[in-house]
Short mmCIF file of C-alpha atoms in Angstrom, two decimals:
data_model
loop_
_atom_site.label_atom_id
_atom_site.label_comp_id
_atom_site.label_asym_id
_atom_site.label_seq_id
_atom_site.Cartn_x
_atom_site.Cartn_y
_atom_site.Cartn_z
CA UNK A 1 -96.23 40.88 -166.98
CA UNK A 2 -94.87 37.34 -168.02
CA UNK A 3 -95.10 33.99 -166.35
CA UNK A 4 -91.80 32.78 -165.79
CA UNK A 5 -92.31 28.56 -165.40
CA UNK A 6 -89.29 26.77 -164.23
CA UNK A 7 -88.76 23.42 -165.83
CA UNK A 8 -90.34 22.32 -169.09
CA UNK A 9 -91.58 18.58 -167.47
CA UNK A 10 -95.54 17.40 -167.40
CA UNK A 11 -96.17 20.02 -164.29
CA UNK A 12 -94.60 22.62 -165.78
CA UNK A 13 -95.58 22.51 -169.64
CA UNK A 14 -99.26 21.84 -168.15
CA UNK A 15 -99.10 25.26 -166.05
CA UNK A 16 -97.93 26.69 -169.05
CA UNK A 17 -100.82 25.72 -171.64
CA UNK A 18 -103.19 26.64 -168.19
CA UNK A 19 -101.44 30.16 -168.11
CA UNK A 20 -101.71 30.84 -171.71
CA UNK A 21 -105.56 30.26 -172.01
CA UNK A 22 -105.95 32.39 -169.48
CA UNK A 23 -104.13 34.82 -171.72
CA UNK A 24 -101.26 35.24 -170.54
CA UNK A 25 -97.41 35.53 -171.84
CA UNK A 26 -95.69 32.44 -170.70
CA UNK A 27 -92.17 31.54 -170.82
CA UNK A 28 -90.49 28.48 -169.92
CA UNK A 29 -87.19 27.78 -169.16
CA UNK A 30 -85.56 24.49 -169.35
CA UNK A 31 -82.09 23.65 -168.62
CA UNK A 32 -82.20 20.59 -170.83
CA UNK A 33 -82.14 20.46 -174.35
CA UNK A 34 -85.90 18.58 -175.05
CA UNK A 35 -88.74 19.47 -173.03
CA UNK A 36 -91.02 16.50 -171.75
CA UNK A 37 -88.34 14.06 -171.86
CA UNK A 38 -89.69 12.22 -168.52
CA UNK A 39 -92.71 12.29 -169.50
CA UNK A 40 -91.62 10.66 -172.80
CA UNK A 41 -89.86 7.92 -171.01
CA UNK A 42 -92.40 7.39 -168.80
CA UNK A 43 -94.77 3.97 -167.43
CA UNK A 44 -92.21 1.84 -169.70
CA UNK A 45 -92.64 4.22 -172.43
CA UNK A 46 -96.21 3.58 -172.26
CA UNK A 47 -97.45 7.14 -170.71
CA UNK A 48 -99.28 5.95 -167.35
CA UNK A 49 -101.08 9.49 -167.19
CA UNK A 50 -103.90 9.19 -164.06
CA UNK A 51 -105.55 6.81 -162.45
CA UNK A 52 -108.91 6.49 -161.39
CA UNK A 53 -109.55 4.88 -158.09
CA UNK A 54 -108.95 6.72 -154.78
CA UNK A 55 -105.43 8.93 -154.60
CA UNK A 56 -102.75 7.00 -152.54
CA UNK A 57 -100.26 9.81 -151.83
CA UNK A 58 -97.27 10.03 -149.16
CA UNK A 59 -95.41 13.01 -147.88
CA UNK A 60 -97.58 16.38 -148.24
CA UNK A 61 -100.29 13.43 -148.90
CA UNK A 62 -103.53 16.05 -147.37
CA UNK A 63 -102.18 18.27 -149.45
CA UNK A 64 -102.16 16.23 -152.74
CA UNK A 65 -105.87 15.21 -151.98
CA UNK A 66 -106.82 19.10 -151.79
CA UNK A 67 -105.36 19.80 -155.08
CA UNK A 68 -106.69 16.81 -156.61
CA UNK A 69 -110.40 17.79 -154.95
CA UNK A 70 -110.14 20.96 -157.12
CA UNK A 71 -108.93 19.46 -160.27
CA UNK A 72 -110.46 16.09 -160.27
CA UNK A 73 -109.94 12.90 -162.41
CA UNK A 74 -112.58 14.31 -164.39
CA UNK A 75 -111.16 17.85 -165.02
CA UNK A 76 -107.81 16.14 -165.56
CA UNK A 77 -109.38 13.47 -168.32
CA UNK A 78 -110.62 16.50 -170.24
CA UNK A 79 -107.53 18.28 -170.10
CA UNK A 80 -105.80 15.34 -172.05
CA UNK A 81 -108.11 15.37 -174.15
CA UNK A 82 -107.94 19.24 -175.25
CA UNK A 83 -104.57 18.85 -175.76
CA UNK A 84 -105.51 16.12 -178.31
CA UNK A 85 -104.26 13.25 -176.53
CA UNK A 86 -106.73 10.36 -176.41
CA UNK A 87 -107.03 8.07 -173.59
CA UNK A 88 -107.54 4.26 -172.54
CA UNK A 89 -108.58 3.14 -169.06
CA UNK A 90 -106.56 -0.12 -168.00
CA UNK A 91 -106.59 -2.39 -165.31
CA UNK A 92 -107.15 -0.91 -161.72
CA UNK A 93 -107.86 2.58 -163.22
CA UNK A 94 -104.83 3.06 -164.83
CA UNK A 95 -105.11 5.53 -167.57
CA UNK A 96 -102.56 5.68 -170.79
CA UNK A 97 -102.77 6.95 -173.91
CA UNK A 98 -104.72 5.54 -176.59
CA UNK A 99 -101.81 4.89 -178.39
CA UNK A 100 -100.18 3.14 -174.85
CA UNK A 101 -97.37 5.53 -176.32
CA UNK A 102 -95.83 7.92 -174.12
CA UNK A 103 -94.40 9.73 -176.51
CA UNK A 104 -97.01 10.63 -178.42
CA UNK A 105 -98.45 12.18 -174.98
CA UNK A 106 -95.52 14.28 -174.98
CA UNK A 107 -95.96 15.70 -178.43
CA UNK A 108 -99.77 16.45 -177.99
CA UNK A 109 -98.57 18.88 -174.84
CA UNK A 110 -95.85 20.72 -176.24
CA UNK A 111 -97.68 21.00 -179.40
CA UNK A 112 -100.65 22.28 -177.77
CA UNK A 113 -98.42 24.90 -175.75
CA UNK A 114 -96.83 25.90 -178.99
CA UNK A 115 -100.46 26.53 -180.63
CA UNK A 116 -101.24 28.71 -177.20
CA UNK A 117 -97.78 30.95 -178.07
CA UNK A 118 -95.93 29.69 -175.52
CA UNK A 119 -92.13 30.17 -175.86
CA UNK A 120 -89.98 27.32 -174.68
CA UNK A 121 -86.07 28.10 -173.73
CA UNK A 122 -83.87 25.36 -173.77
CA UNK A 123 -80.51 25.27 -172.28
CA UNK A 124 -81.12 27.77 -169.91
CA UNK A 125 -81.13 27.07 -166.27
CA UNK A 126 -82.25 29.37 -163.61
CA UNK A 127 -80.05 30.26 -160.75
CA UNK A 128 -82.28 32.42 -158.40
CA UNK A 129 -85.88 34.02 -158.05
CA UNK A 130 -86.08 37.89 -156.47
CA UNK A 131 -88.90 39.80 -154.97
CA UNK A 132 -87.95 43.07 -156.93
CA UNK A 133 -90.55 46.65 -156.45
CA UNK A 134 -93.98 45.46 -158.27
CA UNK A 135 -92.53 42.37 -159.46
CA UNK A 136 -90.38 39.01 -159.66
CA UNK A 137 -86.96 38.37 -161.44
CA UNK A 138 -85.54 35.57 -162.23
CA UNK A 139 -81.78 35.16 -162.81
CA UNK A 140 -80.24 32.26 -165.21
CA UNK A 141 -77.48 31.03 -167.46
CA UNK A 142 -78.27 29.84 -171.17
CA UNK A 143 -75.19 27.59 -172.26
CA UNK A 144 -74.26 28.41 -175.70
CA UNK A 145 -73.18 25.84 -178.10
CA UNK A 146 -71.08 25.12 -181.07
CA UNK A 147 -73.50 23.88 -183.73
CA UNK A 148 -74.53 20.14 -183.28
CA UNK A 149 -73.09 17.52 -185.24
CA UNK A 150 -75.11 15.49 -187.67
CA UNK A 151 -74.57 11.62 -187.23
CA UNK A 152 -74.69 9.10 -189.94
CA UNK A 153 -77.81 7.51 -188.82
CA UNK A 154 -79.86 11.27 -189.10
CA UNK A 155 -79.52 11.95 -185.17
CA UNK A 156 -77.98 15.58 -183.86
CA UNK A 157 -75.70 14.88 -181.38
CA UNK A 158 -75.34 18.23 -179.21
CA UNK A 159 -72.60 20.60 -179.96
CA UNK A 160 -70.40 21.11 -176.30
CA UNK A 161 -71.09 24.63 -174.42
CA UNK A 162 -68.81 27.13 -175.20
CA UNK A 163 -69.85 29.36 -173.05
CA UNK A 164 -72.40 30.50 -169.97
CA UNK A 165 -74.90 33.44 -170.73
CA UNK A 166 -76.25 35.68 -167.68
CA UNK A 167 -80.09 36.05 -168.27
CA UNK A 168 -82.59 38.21 -166.60
CA UNK A 169 -86.48 37.87 -166.63
CA UNK A 170 -88.65 39.98 -165.10
CA UNK A 171 -92.01 38.04 -164.30
CA UNK A 172 -95.72 38.74 -162.52
CA UNK A 173 -96.08 34.88 -161.81
CA UNK A 174 -93.04 32.37 -161.07
CA UNK A 175 -93.73 28.47 -161.21
CA UNK A 176 -90.99 26.62 -159.97
CA UNK A 177 -91.30 22.87 -161.96
CA UNK A 178 -88.30 21.57 -161.92
CA UNK A 179 -88.92 18.24 -160.47
CA UNK A 180 -87.30 16.22 -158.34
CA UNK A 181 -83.27 14.42 -158.80
CA UNK A 182 -84.54 11.50 -159.38
CA UNK A 183 -84.02 9.49 -162.74
CA UNK A 184 -80.86 11.98 -163.47
CA UNK A 185 -80.30 10.08 -167.48
CA UNK A 186 -83.20 12.17 -168.06
CA UNK A 187 -81.58 15.85 -167.08
CA UNK A 188 -83.65 15.76 -163.38
CA UNK A 189 -81.32 17.25 -160.34
CA UNK A 190 -83.40 18.99 -157.84
CA UNK A 191 -81.80 22.32 -158.58
CA UNK A 192 -85.62 23.45 -157.77
CA UNK A 193 -85.03 22.88 -154.16
CA UNK A 194 -82.04 25.30 -154.29
CA UNK A 195 -84.35 28.30 -155.99
CA UNK A 196 -87.15 27.52 -153.05
CA UNK A 197 -84.81 27.43 -150.19
CA UNK A 198 -83.23 30.75 -150.94
CA UNK A 199 -86.64 32.28 -150.74
CA UNK A 200 -87.06 30.51 -147.26
CA UNK A 201 -88.80 27.68 -147.92
CA UNK A 202 -87.94 24.50 -145.86
CA UNK A 203 -86.73 21.14 -147.97
CA UNK A 204 -87.15 18.00 -146.46
CA UNK A 205 -84.57 15.91 -147.27
CA UNK A 206 -85.00 13.96 -150.49
CA UNK A 207 -85.12 10.26 -150.82
CA UNK A 208 -84.79 7.68 -153.72
CA UNK A 209 -88.97 6.48 -154.44
CA UNK A 210 -90.52 3.51 -156.87
CA UNK A 211 -86.98 2.34 -156.85
CA UNK A 212 -85.45 -1.27 -156.79
CA UNK A 213 -84.22 -2.51 -153.03
CA UNK A 214 -80.44 -3.88 -152.63
CA UNK A 215 -80.74 -6.64 -150.29
CA UNK A 216 -78.48 -9.58 -148.84
CA UNK A 217 -77.84 -11.38 -152.01
CA UNK A 218 -77.48 -14.98 -150.05
CA UNK A 219 -81.04 -15.66 -149.59
CA UNK A 220 -81.96 -14.85 -153.50
CA UNK A 221 -78.91 -17.32 -154.77
CA UNK A 222 -80.71 -18.67 -157.69
CA UNK A 223 -83.74 -16.03 -158.04
CA UNK A 224 -82.13 -14.06 -160.38
CA UNK A 225 -84.98 -12.98 -163.22
CA UNK A 226 -87.92 -14.92 -161.78
CA UNK A 227 -91.40 -12.68 -160.68
CA UNK A 228 -93.73 -13.63 -158.03
CA UNK A 229 -97.00 -12.04 -156.65
CA UNK A 230 -96.32 -11.56 -153.16
CA UNK A 231 -97.60 -9.03 -149.84
CA UNK A 232 -94.38 -7.38 -148.72
CA UNK A 233 -93.53 -5.96 -145.67
CA UNK A 234 -90.26 -3.38 -144.71
CA UNK A 235 -89.91 -4.32 -141.32
CA UNK A 236 -87.73 -1.87 -138.96
CA UNK A 237 -84.87 -2.74 -136.70
CA UNK A 238 -86.66 -4.19 -133.66
CA UNK A 239 -89.38 -6.05 -136.21
CA UNK A 240 -92.13 -3.43 -136.43
CA UNK A 241 -93.81 -2.67 -139.80
CA UNK A 242 -92.45 0.59 -141.58
CA UNK A 243 -94.78 0.05 -144.93
CA UNK A 244 -96.86 -2.37 -147.01
CA UNK A 245 -97.29 -3.60 -150.28
CA UNK A 246 -98.85 -6.36 -152.33
CA UNK A 247 -98.19 -6.94 -156.19
CA UNK A 248 -95.69 -8.03 -158.46
CA UNK A 249 -91.51 -8.70 -157.09
CA UNK A 250 -88.88 -9.58 -159.41
CA UNK A 251 -85.66 -10.96 -157.81
CA UNK A 252 -82.24 -9.71 -158.75
CA UNK A 253 -78.90 -11.02 -157.60
CA UNK A 254 -78.37 -8.91 -155.50
CA UNK A 255 -82.00 -7.32 -154.59
CA UNK A 256 -85.61 -6.92 -155.26
CA UNK A 257 -87.63 -4.73 -158.13
CA UNK A 258 -90.87 -4.61 -159.16
CA UNK A 259 -93.53 -2.37 -158.88
CA UNK A 260 -94.42 -4.20 -155.23
CA UNK A 261 -91.16 -3.77 -153.72
CA UNK A 262 -90.49 -0.50 -155.23
CA UNK A 263 -93.14 0.82 -153.85
CA UNK A 264 -91.66 0.48 -150.44
CA UNK A 265 -88.17 2.22 -151.25
CA UNK A 266 -89.02 5.61 -149.70
CA UNK A 267 -89.08 3.73 -146.07
CA UNK A 268 -85.78 2.13 -146.73
CA UNK A 269 -83.19 3.06 -143.34
CA UNK A 270 -80.27 1.52 -141.65
CA UNK A 271 -81.28 -1.89 -140.34
CA UNK A 272 -84.29 -2.77 -141.73
CA UNK A 273 -85.76 -6.62 -143.31
CA UNK A 274 -87.50 -7.23 -146.49
CA UNK A 275 -90.46 -9.81 -145.37
CA UNK A 276 -92.02 -11.14 -148.33
CA UNK A 277 -95.19 -13.63 -147.94
CA UNK A 278 -95.07 -16.00 -150.62
CA UNK A 279 -98.24 -17.79 -150.06
CA UNK A 280 -100.18 -16.86 -153.13
CA UNK A 281 -96.79 -17.46 -155.58
CA UNK A 282 -96.55 -21.09 -154.10
CA UNK A 283 -100.26 -21.85 -152.94
CA UNK A 284 -102.28 -19.80 -155.21
CA UNK A 285 -104.50 -18.80 -151.71
CA UNK A 286 -103.41 -17.14 -148.80
CA UNK A 287 -104.37 -19.99 -146.19
CA UNK A 288 -101.91 -21.60 -143.32
CA UNK A 289 -98.74 -22.97 -145.54
CA UNK A 290 -98.25 -25.77 -142.86
CA UNK A 291 -101.67 -27.03 -143.29
CA UNK A 292 -100.97 -26.74 -146.89
CA UNK A 293 -97.73 -28.48 -146.88
CA UNK A 294 -99.56 -31.12 -145.01
CA UNK A 295 -102.10 -32.19 -147.20
CA UNK A 296 -99.63 -32.34 -150.38
CA UNK A 297 -98.86 -35.96 -151.27
CA UNK A 298 -94.85 -36.47 -151.40
CA UNK A 299 -92.51 -38.54 -149.11
CA UNK A 300 -89.94 -35.64 -148.84
CA UNK A 301 -90.32 -31.60 -148.49
CA UNK A 302 -88.81 -30.77 -151.94
CA UNK A 303 -91.60 -33.48 -153.42
CA UNK A 304 -94.29 -31.52 -151.82
CA UNK A 305 -93.25 -28.32 -153.69
CA UNK A 306 -92.86 -29.71 -156.69
CA UNK A 307 -95.85 -28.35 -159.10
CA UNK A 308 -95.96 -25.48 -156.69
CA UNK A 309 -92.97 -23.44 -156.74
CA UNK A 310 -90.40 -23.17 -159.36
CA UNK A 311 -87.40 -24.80 -158.33
CA UNK A 312 -85.22 -21.98 -157.50
CA UNK A 313 -88.00 -20.76 -154.97
CA UNK A 314 -87.87 -24.19 -153.76
CA UNK A 315 -84.92 -24.65 -153.24
CA UNK A 316 -84.37 -20.84 -151.53
CA UNK A 317 -87.52 -21.36 -149.28
CA UNK A 318 -85.98 -25.06 -147.79
CA UNK A 319 -82.62 -22.69 -147.32
CA UNK A 320 -84.33 -20.17 -145.36
CA UNK A 321 -85.93 -22.70 -143.06
CA UNK A 322 -82.63 -24.42 -142.63
CA UNK A 323 -83.94 -27.83 -144.36
CA UNK A 324 -83.01 -30.43 -147.19
CA UNK A 325 -85.46 -31.19 -149.99
CA UNK A 326 -84.59 -34.69 -149.50
CA UNK A 327 -85.76 -34.29 -145.64
CA UNK A 328 -89.02 -36.47 -144.41
CA UNK A 329 -92.40 -34.38 -144.17
CA UNK A 330 -92.40 -34.21 -140.36
CA UNK A 331 -94.76 -32.21 -138.45
CA UNK A 332 -91.79 -29.89 -137.21
CA UNK A 333 -90.63 -29.30 -140.51
CA UNK A 334 -93.62 -28.58 -142.13
CA UNK A 335 -93.93 -26.16 -139.65
CA UNK A 336 -90.52 -24.57 -140.25
CA UNK A 337 -91.00 -24.62 -144.20
CA UNK A 338 -94.51 -23.25 -143.98
CA UNK A 339 -93.14 -20.19 -141.50
CA UNK A 340 -90.86 -19.36 -144.43
CA UNK A 341 -93.15 -19.64 -147.14
CA UNK A 342 -95.75 -17.01 -145.44
CA UNK A 343 -92.28 -14.82 -143.99
CA UNK A 344 -89.35 -15.17 -146.31
CA UNK A 345 -87.03 -12.57 -145.34
CA UNK A 346 -84.04 -10.93 -146.33
CA UNK A 347 -81.87 -7.76 -144.92
CA UNK A 348 -82.33 -4.59 -146.82
CA UNK A 349 -79.13 -2.65 -147.14
CA UNK A 350 -80.49 0.32 -149.32
CA UNK A 351 -81.81 1.22 -152.85
CA UNK A 352 -80.58 1.81 -155.86
CA UNK A 353 -80.85 5.17 -155.77
CA UNK A 354 -81.73 8.18 -158.06
CA UNK A 355 -80.51 6.97 -160.32
CA UNK A 356 -82.63 4.27 -160.59
CA UNK A 357 -85.34 6.23 -159.13
CA UNK A 358 -88.71 6.55 -160.83
CA UNK A 359 -90.11 9.49 -158.43
CA UNK A 360 -88.20 11.09 -155.50
CA UNK A 361 -89.96 11.38 -151.85
CA UNK A 362 -89.08 14.63 -150.48
CA UNK A 363 -89.00 17.92 -151.11
CA UNK A 364 -90.23 21.49 -150.56
CA UNK A 365 -92.76 21.28 -147.47
CA UNK A 366 -96.31 21.86 -148.69
CA UNK A 367 -97.86 23.89 -145.94
CA UNK A 368 -95.87 26.66 -147.16
CA UNK A 369 -98.06 26.26 -150.49
CA UNK A 370 -101.72 27.52 -150.83
CA UNK A 371 -103.41 24.39 -152.74
CA UNK A 372 -105.84 25.89 -154.29
CA UNK A 373 -103.14 27.65 -156.58
CA UNK A 374 -99.98 26.38 -155.59
CA UNK A 375 -98.92 29.82 -154.42
CA UNK A 376 -96.40 30.15 -151.70
CA UNK A 377 -97.34 31.17 -148.50
CA UNK A 378 -93.71 33.15 -148.23
CA UNK A 379 -93.51 35.14 -151.16
CA UNK A 380 -96.56 36.49 -153.30
CA UNK A 381 -96.29 35.26 -157.01
CA UNK A 382 -94.24 32.32 -156.81
CA UNK A 383 -95.98 29.16 -157.13
CA UNK A 384 -94.59 25.72 -157.28
CA UNK A 385 -96.11 22.46 -158.56
CA UNK A 386 -95.29 18.97 -159.71
CA UNK A 387 -92.16 16.81 -158.16
CA UNK A 388 -90.35 19.59 -156.64
CA UNK A 389 -93.11 19.42 -153.66
CA UNK A 390 -92.83 17.05 -150.59
CA UNK A 391 -95.59 15.13 -152.86
CA UNK A 392 -94.75 11.24 -154.24
CA UNK A 393 -97.66 8.59 -154.91
CA UNK A 394 -97.82 5.28 -155.53
CA UNK A 395 -96.77 3.47 -159.09
CA UNK A 396 -100.43 3.46 -161.19
CA UNK A 397 -100.40 7.02 -162.84
CA UNK A 398 -100.73 8.84 -159.54
CA UNK A 399 -97.37 11.05 -159.67
CA UNK A 400 -97.99 12.35 -163.55
CA UNK A 401 -101.67 13.13 -162.23
CA UNK A 402 -100.53 15.16 -159.51
CA UNK A 403 -97.98 17.00 -161.52
CA UNK A 404 -100.70 18.04 -164.40
CA UNK A 405 -103.37 19.11 -161.39
CA UNK A 406 -100.54 21.05 -159.13
CA UNK A 407 -99.81 22.41 -162.89
CA UNK A 408 -102.68 23.27 -164.08
CA UNK A 409 -103.76 24.96 -160.54
CA UNK A 410 -100.52 27.10 -160.78
CA UNK A 411 -100.97 28.30 -164.48
CA UNK A 412 -105.01 29.32 -163.03
CA UNK A 413 -104.05 31.19 -160.40
CA UNK A 414 -105.01 34.97 -160.62
#
């Protein structure tokens, strides 16, 4: 009986390779025109595939850890080598293709599936999975297009869809690996949620993760394009810490991005505040900012920031403290400016949304799946893998790592 995999992303194609290596007939249904588009664009085109460090996940964190305990780092590294993708480790445990090209990893995975006889049917969107007698039925719609147009550049422009053709597939195993709705420009839409929901699965509402924050533009005036190293905290309406991160923050005219800021996106809610501890960016140390200012030379506050903070950042800090560059460095002013360096705050109004998010938080409730083989606890033979589940990881290769680990586990299921 055929294994039908819905979604030709990293999780789905890893599952396809794993299933085919066990001698299964494998059909992958992909609603887009091309498999592995998101993998090919990941990591700013460099493809951060793994992380050698401890697991860092949210949502179904314990579930993710158990999946990775069964499909550990060494196994995943060996898998990439087995599909012809040599790897190289960089700082903070981040592992990339040796070529530093995500497209090479996508090509290696696609070719491995092809060599194993995996059939990938694009332009085909699954609309329902139903138990039927001793098998499962997958209903889908296949887009029938007019011929492609070849442009002067040599690139092909897909022909328009002229009709939708109903398709029905019998399967002994179905793996839902459609991903979430993040990054829709690459074909993501979260369609797997509807498939699983109709089978009785609970879907935790999706929201953007690894996404830039939109903030009050006032405090950020003049900071656009400036990158700083900082400790960031997202605070609730009562000032309570919701989550924290540390690393690079990149200021924009209306918000903050960079890895450290993007990792807070999953917890953004109405009325929250972003607090940046800028001591490392200004002082180079985590010491007391007021004491540091008191030891600096200069007859004005502005002079004491000169050489330490970029002019735009110095101006923003003084504004946040309600001070001027020409003010004298009296003790009260030094204390107020020191507090601004340690607690630079800006109101958060939201995130840039799924369109700008790299990953989705939320998804199918992991409590309803077995971490050993990713099989549904509600419907025998149905499995889920990757981002369609309520698992999202920090930046650094964790999301692709879970996608491949869960895909392998589902594909290897007996």
